[in-house]
Short mmCIF file of C-alpha atoms and ligand atoms in Angstrom, two decimals:
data_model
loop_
_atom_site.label_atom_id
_atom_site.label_comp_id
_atom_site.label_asym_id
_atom_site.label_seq_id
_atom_site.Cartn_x
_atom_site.Cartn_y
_atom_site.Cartn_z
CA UNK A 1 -34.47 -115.10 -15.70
CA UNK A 2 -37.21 -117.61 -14.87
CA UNK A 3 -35.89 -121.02 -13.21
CA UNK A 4 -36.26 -123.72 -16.17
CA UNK A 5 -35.25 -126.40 -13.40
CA UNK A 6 -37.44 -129.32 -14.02
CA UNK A 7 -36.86 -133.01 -15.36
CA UNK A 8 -39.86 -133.18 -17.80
CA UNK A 9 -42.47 -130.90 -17.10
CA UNK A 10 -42.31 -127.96 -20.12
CA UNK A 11 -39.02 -129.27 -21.02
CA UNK A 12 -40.95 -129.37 -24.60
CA UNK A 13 -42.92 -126.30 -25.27
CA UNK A 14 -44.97 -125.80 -28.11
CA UNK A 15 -46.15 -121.87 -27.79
CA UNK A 16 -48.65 -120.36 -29.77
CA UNK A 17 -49.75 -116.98 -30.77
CA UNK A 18 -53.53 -118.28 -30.87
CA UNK A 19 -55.43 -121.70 -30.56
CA UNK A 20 -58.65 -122.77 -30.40
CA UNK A 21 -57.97 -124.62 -26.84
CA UNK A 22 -54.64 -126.17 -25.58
CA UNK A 23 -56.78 -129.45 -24.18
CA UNK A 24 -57.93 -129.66 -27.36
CA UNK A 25 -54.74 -128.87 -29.36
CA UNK A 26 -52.98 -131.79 -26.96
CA UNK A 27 -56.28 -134.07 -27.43
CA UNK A 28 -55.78 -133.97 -31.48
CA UNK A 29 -51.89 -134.69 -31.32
CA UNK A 30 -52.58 -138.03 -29.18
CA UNK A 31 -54.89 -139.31 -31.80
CA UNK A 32 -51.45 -139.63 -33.95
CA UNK A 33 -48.64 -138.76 -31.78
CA UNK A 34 -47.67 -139.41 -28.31
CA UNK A 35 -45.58 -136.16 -27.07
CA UNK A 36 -42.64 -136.83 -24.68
CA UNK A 37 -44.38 -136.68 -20.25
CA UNK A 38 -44.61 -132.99 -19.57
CA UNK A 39 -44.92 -131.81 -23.39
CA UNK A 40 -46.26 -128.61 -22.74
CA UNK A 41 -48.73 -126.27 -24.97
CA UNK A 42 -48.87 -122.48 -24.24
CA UNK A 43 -51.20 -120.03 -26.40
CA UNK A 44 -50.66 -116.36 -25.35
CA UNK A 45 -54.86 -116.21 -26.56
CA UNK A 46 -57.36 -119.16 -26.85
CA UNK A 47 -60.44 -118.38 -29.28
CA UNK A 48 -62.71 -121.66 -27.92
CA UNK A 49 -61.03 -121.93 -24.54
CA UNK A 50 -62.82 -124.84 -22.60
CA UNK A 51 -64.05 -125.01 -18.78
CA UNK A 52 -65.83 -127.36 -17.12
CA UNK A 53 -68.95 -128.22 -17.16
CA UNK A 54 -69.17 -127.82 -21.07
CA UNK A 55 -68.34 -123.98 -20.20
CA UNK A 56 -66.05 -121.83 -22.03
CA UNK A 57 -63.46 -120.00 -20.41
CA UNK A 58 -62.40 -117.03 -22.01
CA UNK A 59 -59.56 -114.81 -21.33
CA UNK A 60 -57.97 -111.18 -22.79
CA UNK A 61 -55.37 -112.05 -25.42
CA UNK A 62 -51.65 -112.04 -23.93
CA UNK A 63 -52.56 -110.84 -20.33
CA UNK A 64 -52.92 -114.80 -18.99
CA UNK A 65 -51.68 -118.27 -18.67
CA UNK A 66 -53.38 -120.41 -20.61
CA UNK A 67 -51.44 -123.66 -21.43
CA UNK A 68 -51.95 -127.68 -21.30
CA UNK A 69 -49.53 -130.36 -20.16
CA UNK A 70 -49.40 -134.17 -20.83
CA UNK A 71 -49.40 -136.96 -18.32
CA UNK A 72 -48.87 -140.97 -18.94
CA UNK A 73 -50.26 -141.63 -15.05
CA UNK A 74 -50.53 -145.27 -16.19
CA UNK A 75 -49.65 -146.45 -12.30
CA UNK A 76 -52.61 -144.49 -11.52
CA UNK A 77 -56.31 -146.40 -11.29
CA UNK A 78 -59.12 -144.37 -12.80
CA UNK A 79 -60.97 -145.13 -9.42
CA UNK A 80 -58.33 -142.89 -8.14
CA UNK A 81 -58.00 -140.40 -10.74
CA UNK A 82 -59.27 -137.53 -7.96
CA UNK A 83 -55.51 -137.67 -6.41
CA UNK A 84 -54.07 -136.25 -9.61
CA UNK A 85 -56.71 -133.55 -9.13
CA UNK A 86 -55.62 -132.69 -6.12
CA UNK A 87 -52.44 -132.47 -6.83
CA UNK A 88 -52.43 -130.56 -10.13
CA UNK A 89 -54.63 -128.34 -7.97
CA UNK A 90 -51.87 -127.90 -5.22
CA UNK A 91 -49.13 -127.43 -7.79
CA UNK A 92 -50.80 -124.11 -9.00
CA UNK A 93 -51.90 -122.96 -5.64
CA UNK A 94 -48.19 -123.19 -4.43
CA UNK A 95 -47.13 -121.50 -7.81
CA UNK A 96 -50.03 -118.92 -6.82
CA UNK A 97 -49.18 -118.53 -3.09
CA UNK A 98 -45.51 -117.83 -4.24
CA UNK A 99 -46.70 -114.44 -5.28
CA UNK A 100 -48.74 -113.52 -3.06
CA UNK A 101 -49.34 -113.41 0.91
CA UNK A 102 -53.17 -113.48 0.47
CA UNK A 103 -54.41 -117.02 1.62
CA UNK A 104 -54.98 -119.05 -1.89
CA UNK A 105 -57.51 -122.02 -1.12
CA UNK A 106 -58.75 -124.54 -3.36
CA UNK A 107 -62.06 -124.78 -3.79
CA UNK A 108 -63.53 -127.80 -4.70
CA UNK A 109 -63.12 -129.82 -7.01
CA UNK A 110 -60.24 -127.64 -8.39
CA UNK A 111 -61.08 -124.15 -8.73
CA UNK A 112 -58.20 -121.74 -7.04
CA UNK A 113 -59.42 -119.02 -5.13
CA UNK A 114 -57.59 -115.90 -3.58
CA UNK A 115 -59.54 -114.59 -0.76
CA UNK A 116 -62.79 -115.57 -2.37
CA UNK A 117 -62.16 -114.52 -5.90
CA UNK A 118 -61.28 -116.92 -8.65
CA UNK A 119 -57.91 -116.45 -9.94
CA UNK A 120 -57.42 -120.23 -11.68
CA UNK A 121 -59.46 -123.16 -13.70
CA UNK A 122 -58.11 -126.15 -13.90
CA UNK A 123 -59.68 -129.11 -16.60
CA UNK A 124 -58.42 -132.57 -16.86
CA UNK A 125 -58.92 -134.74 -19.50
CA UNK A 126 -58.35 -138.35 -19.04
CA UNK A 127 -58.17 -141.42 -20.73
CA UNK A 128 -58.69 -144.76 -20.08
CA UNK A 129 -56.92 -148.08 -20.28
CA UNK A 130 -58.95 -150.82 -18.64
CA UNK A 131 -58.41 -149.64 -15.42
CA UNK A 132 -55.77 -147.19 -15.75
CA UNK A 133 -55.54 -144.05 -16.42
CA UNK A 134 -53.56 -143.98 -19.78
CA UNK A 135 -52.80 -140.16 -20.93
CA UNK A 136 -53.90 -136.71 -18.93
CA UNK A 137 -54.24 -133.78 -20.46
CA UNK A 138 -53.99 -130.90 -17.62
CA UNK A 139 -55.52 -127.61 -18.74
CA UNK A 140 -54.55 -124.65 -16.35
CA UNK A 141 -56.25 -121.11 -16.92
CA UNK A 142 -54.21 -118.45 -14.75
CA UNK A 143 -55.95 -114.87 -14.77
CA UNK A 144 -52.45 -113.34 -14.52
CA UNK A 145 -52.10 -109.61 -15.73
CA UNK A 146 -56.02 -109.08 -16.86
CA UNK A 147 -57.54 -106.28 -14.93
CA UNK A 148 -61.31 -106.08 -16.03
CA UNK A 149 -63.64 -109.44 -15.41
CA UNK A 150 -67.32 -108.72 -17.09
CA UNK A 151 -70.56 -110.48 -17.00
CA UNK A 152 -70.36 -114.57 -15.58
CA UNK A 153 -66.72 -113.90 -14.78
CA UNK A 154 -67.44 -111.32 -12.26
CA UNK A 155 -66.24 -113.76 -9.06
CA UNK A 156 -63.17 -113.51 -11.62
CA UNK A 157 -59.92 -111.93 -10.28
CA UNK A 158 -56.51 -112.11 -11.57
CA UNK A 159 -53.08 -112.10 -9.66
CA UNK A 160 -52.38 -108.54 -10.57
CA UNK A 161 -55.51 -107.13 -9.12
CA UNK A 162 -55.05 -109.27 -6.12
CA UNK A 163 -51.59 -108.49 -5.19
CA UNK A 164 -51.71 -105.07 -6.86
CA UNK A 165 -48.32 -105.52 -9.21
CA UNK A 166 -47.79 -107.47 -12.81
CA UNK A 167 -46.09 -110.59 -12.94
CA UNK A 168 -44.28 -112.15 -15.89
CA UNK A 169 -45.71 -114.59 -17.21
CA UNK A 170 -42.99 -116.36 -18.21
CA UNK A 171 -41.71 -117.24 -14.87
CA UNK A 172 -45.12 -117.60 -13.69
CA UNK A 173 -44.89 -120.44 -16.28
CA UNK A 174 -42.13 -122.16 -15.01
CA UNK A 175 -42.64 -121.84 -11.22
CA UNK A 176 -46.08 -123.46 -12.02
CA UNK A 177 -43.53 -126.01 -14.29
CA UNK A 178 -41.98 -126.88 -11.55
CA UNK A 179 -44.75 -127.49 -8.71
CA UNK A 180 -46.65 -129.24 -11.45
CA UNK A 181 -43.55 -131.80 -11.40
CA UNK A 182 -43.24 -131.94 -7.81
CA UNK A 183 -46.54 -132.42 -6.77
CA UNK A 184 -47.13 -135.69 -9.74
CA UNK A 185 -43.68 -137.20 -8.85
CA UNK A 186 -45.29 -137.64 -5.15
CA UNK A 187 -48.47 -138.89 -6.92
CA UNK A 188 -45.94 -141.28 -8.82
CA UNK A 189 -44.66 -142.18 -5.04
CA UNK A 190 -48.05 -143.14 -4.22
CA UNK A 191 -47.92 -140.50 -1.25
CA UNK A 192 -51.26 -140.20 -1.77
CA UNK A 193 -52.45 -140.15 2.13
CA UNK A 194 -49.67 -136.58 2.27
CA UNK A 195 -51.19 -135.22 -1.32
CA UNK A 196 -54.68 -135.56 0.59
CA UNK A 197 -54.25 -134.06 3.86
CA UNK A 198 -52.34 -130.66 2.32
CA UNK A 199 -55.25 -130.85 -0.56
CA UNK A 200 -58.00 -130.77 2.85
CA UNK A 201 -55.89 -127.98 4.35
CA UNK A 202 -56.21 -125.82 2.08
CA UNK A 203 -59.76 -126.19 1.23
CA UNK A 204 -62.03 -123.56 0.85
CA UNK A 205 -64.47 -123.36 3.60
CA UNK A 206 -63.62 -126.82 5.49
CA UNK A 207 -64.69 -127.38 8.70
CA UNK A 208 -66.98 -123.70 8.84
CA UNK A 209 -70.78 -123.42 8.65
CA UNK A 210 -71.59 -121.91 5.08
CA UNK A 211 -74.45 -121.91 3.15
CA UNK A 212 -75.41 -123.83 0.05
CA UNK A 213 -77.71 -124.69 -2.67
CA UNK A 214 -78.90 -127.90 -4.03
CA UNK A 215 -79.14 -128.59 -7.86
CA UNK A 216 -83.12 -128.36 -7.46
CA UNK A 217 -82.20 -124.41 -5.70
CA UNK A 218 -83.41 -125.51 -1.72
CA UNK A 219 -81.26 -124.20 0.16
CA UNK A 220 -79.06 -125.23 3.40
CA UNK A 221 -76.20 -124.47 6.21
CA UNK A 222 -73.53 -127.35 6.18
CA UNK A 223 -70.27 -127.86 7.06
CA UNK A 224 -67.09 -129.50 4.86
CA UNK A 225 -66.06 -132.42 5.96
CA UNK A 226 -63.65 -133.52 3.24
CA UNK A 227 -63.38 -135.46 0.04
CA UNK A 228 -64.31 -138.99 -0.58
CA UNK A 229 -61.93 -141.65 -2.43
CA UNK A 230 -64.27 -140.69 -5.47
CA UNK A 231 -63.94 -137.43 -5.18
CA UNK A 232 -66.82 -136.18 -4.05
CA UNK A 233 -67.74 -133.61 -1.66
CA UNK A 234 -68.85 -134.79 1.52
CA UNK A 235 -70.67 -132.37 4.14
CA UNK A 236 -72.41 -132.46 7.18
CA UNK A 237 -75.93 -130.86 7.18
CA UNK A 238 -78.62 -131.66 9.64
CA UNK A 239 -77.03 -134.15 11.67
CA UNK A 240 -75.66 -136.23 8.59
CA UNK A 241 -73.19 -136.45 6.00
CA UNK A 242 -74.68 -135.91 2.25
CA UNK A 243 -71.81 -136.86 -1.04
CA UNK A 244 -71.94 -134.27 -4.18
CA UNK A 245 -70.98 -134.57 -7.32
CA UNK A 246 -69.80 -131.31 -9.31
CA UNK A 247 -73.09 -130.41 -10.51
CA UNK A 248 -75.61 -131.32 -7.58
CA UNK A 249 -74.36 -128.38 -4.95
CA UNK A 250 -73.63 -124.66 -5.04
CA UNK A 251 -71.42 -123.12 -2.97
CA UNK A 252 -73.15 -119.59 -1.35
CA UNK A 253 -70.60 -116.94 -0.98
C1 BTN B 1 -62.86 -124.07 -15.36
O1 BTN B 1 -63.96 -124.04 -15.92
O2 BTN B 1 -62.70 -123.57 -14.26
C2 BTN B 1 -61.70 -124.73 -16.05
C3 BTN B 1 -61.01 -123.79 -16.99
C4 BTN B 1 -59.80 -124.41 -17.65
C5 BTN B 1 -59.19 -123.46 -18.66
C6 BTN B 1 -57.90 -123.96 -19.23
S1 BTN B 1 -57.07 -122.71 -20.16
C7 BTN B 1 -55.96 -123.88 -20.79
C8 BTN B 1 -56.74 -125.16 -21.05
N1 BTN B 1 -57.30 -125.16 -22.39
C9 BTN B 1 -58.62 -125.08 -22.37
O3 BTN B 1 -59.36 -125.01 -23.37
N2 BTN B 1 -59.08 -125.06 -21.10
C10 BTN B 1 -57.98 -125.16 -20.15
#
């Protein structure tokens, strides 16, 4: 029986057979509605999922998690809109590492990783007040029960093939329900300094020598420091500390 014991988060569930996308599903309803904080909207298959980057992320038809949530972080400034990254990003890695005993990292921005293998995408969608952050729309991909990864996907694993057993998706659901709520009431707290330094620990590659590419394809050795108020990636590489956005580095691995 999967534990249903949140406040808000996917207290309303809209589920789906099939969407296009749950972001955009969640995008069109607050053009003329605005859903209760934590509305929830789960499609057991997306036909035009969305990643980042203007990528698509596509998954097998009822094997996954695919689902969208709906935030009103209007205490939150969009100059610190990389907090509620990092801690949608450690509500599904503690969802994750609840399954597993593999180390599950996050690797930056947002990506979650078991071992080195990509198991969850995360995409949020904000919207702006002034300031503020008005609404959120948190889009989690979880490869759950999916067992074959072709083509771009190939760093693709899923949580079966990682831990070698199926798990329901249902009370994958609302374990991730329930971390998701955790980890944004903090965020509401304005712990912000606590949601940072368990985001750093579990960071992919922090503090080791790796190699990497820059957006023109030169490469270089550098080491993670950590992430920068805006949310960019700061490493060390030749004796100084470089800032990336998403798109200007490559992680070699
Ligand atoms: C990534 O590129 O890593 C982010 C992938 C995000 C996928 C999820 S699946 C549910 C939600 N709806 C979408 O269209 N995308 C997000």
């Amino acid at each position: 029986m999967p534990n249903k014991n949140t406040l808000f988060v996917g207290k309303v569930l809209r589920r789906f057979t099939a969407l296009p996308s749950t972001n955009e599903y969640l995008a069109n309803c607050l053009i003329s509605e605005r859903p209760g904080e934590g509305t929830a909207i789960v499609a057991d298959h997306q036909t035009a999922g969305r990643g980042q980057m203007g990528n698509t992320w596509d998954t097998e038809p009822g094997q996954n998690l695919t689902l969208s949530v709906v935030f009103y972080p209007g205490f939150l400034l969009a100059r610190d809109q990389f907090y509620l990254n990092q801690a949608v990003a450690l509500a599904v890695r503690d969802a994750l590492a609840n399954v597993t005993e593999k180390p599950v990292k996050i690797k930056w921005p947002n990506d979650i990783l078991i071992g080195k293998r990509k198991i969850c995408g995360i995409l949020i969608q904000n919207s702006l007040s002034g300031p503020n952050i008005q609404s959120s729309i948190i889009g989690i991909g979880i490869n759950v029960n999916q067992k074959e990864f072709a083509g771009q996907l190939s760093r693709a694993s899923s949580l079966c093939l990682e831990t070698g057993h199926e798990v329901d998706l249902d009370d994958l659901m609302y374990s991730l329900f329930s971390f998701l709520e955790s980890w944004y009431l903090r965020l509401r707290q304005g712990r912000t300094k606590e949601i940072q330094s368990v985001y750093l620990k579990h960071l992919f590659q922090k503090g080791e020598r790796c190699p990497y590419t820059y957006r023109d394809g030169r490469s270089f050795y550098g080491t993670i420091l950590g992430v920068d108020p805006a949310g960019k990636l700061m490493i060390e590489t030749g004796g100084r500390v470089e800032l990336f956005a998403i798109k200007d580095v490559v992680y070699v691995y």
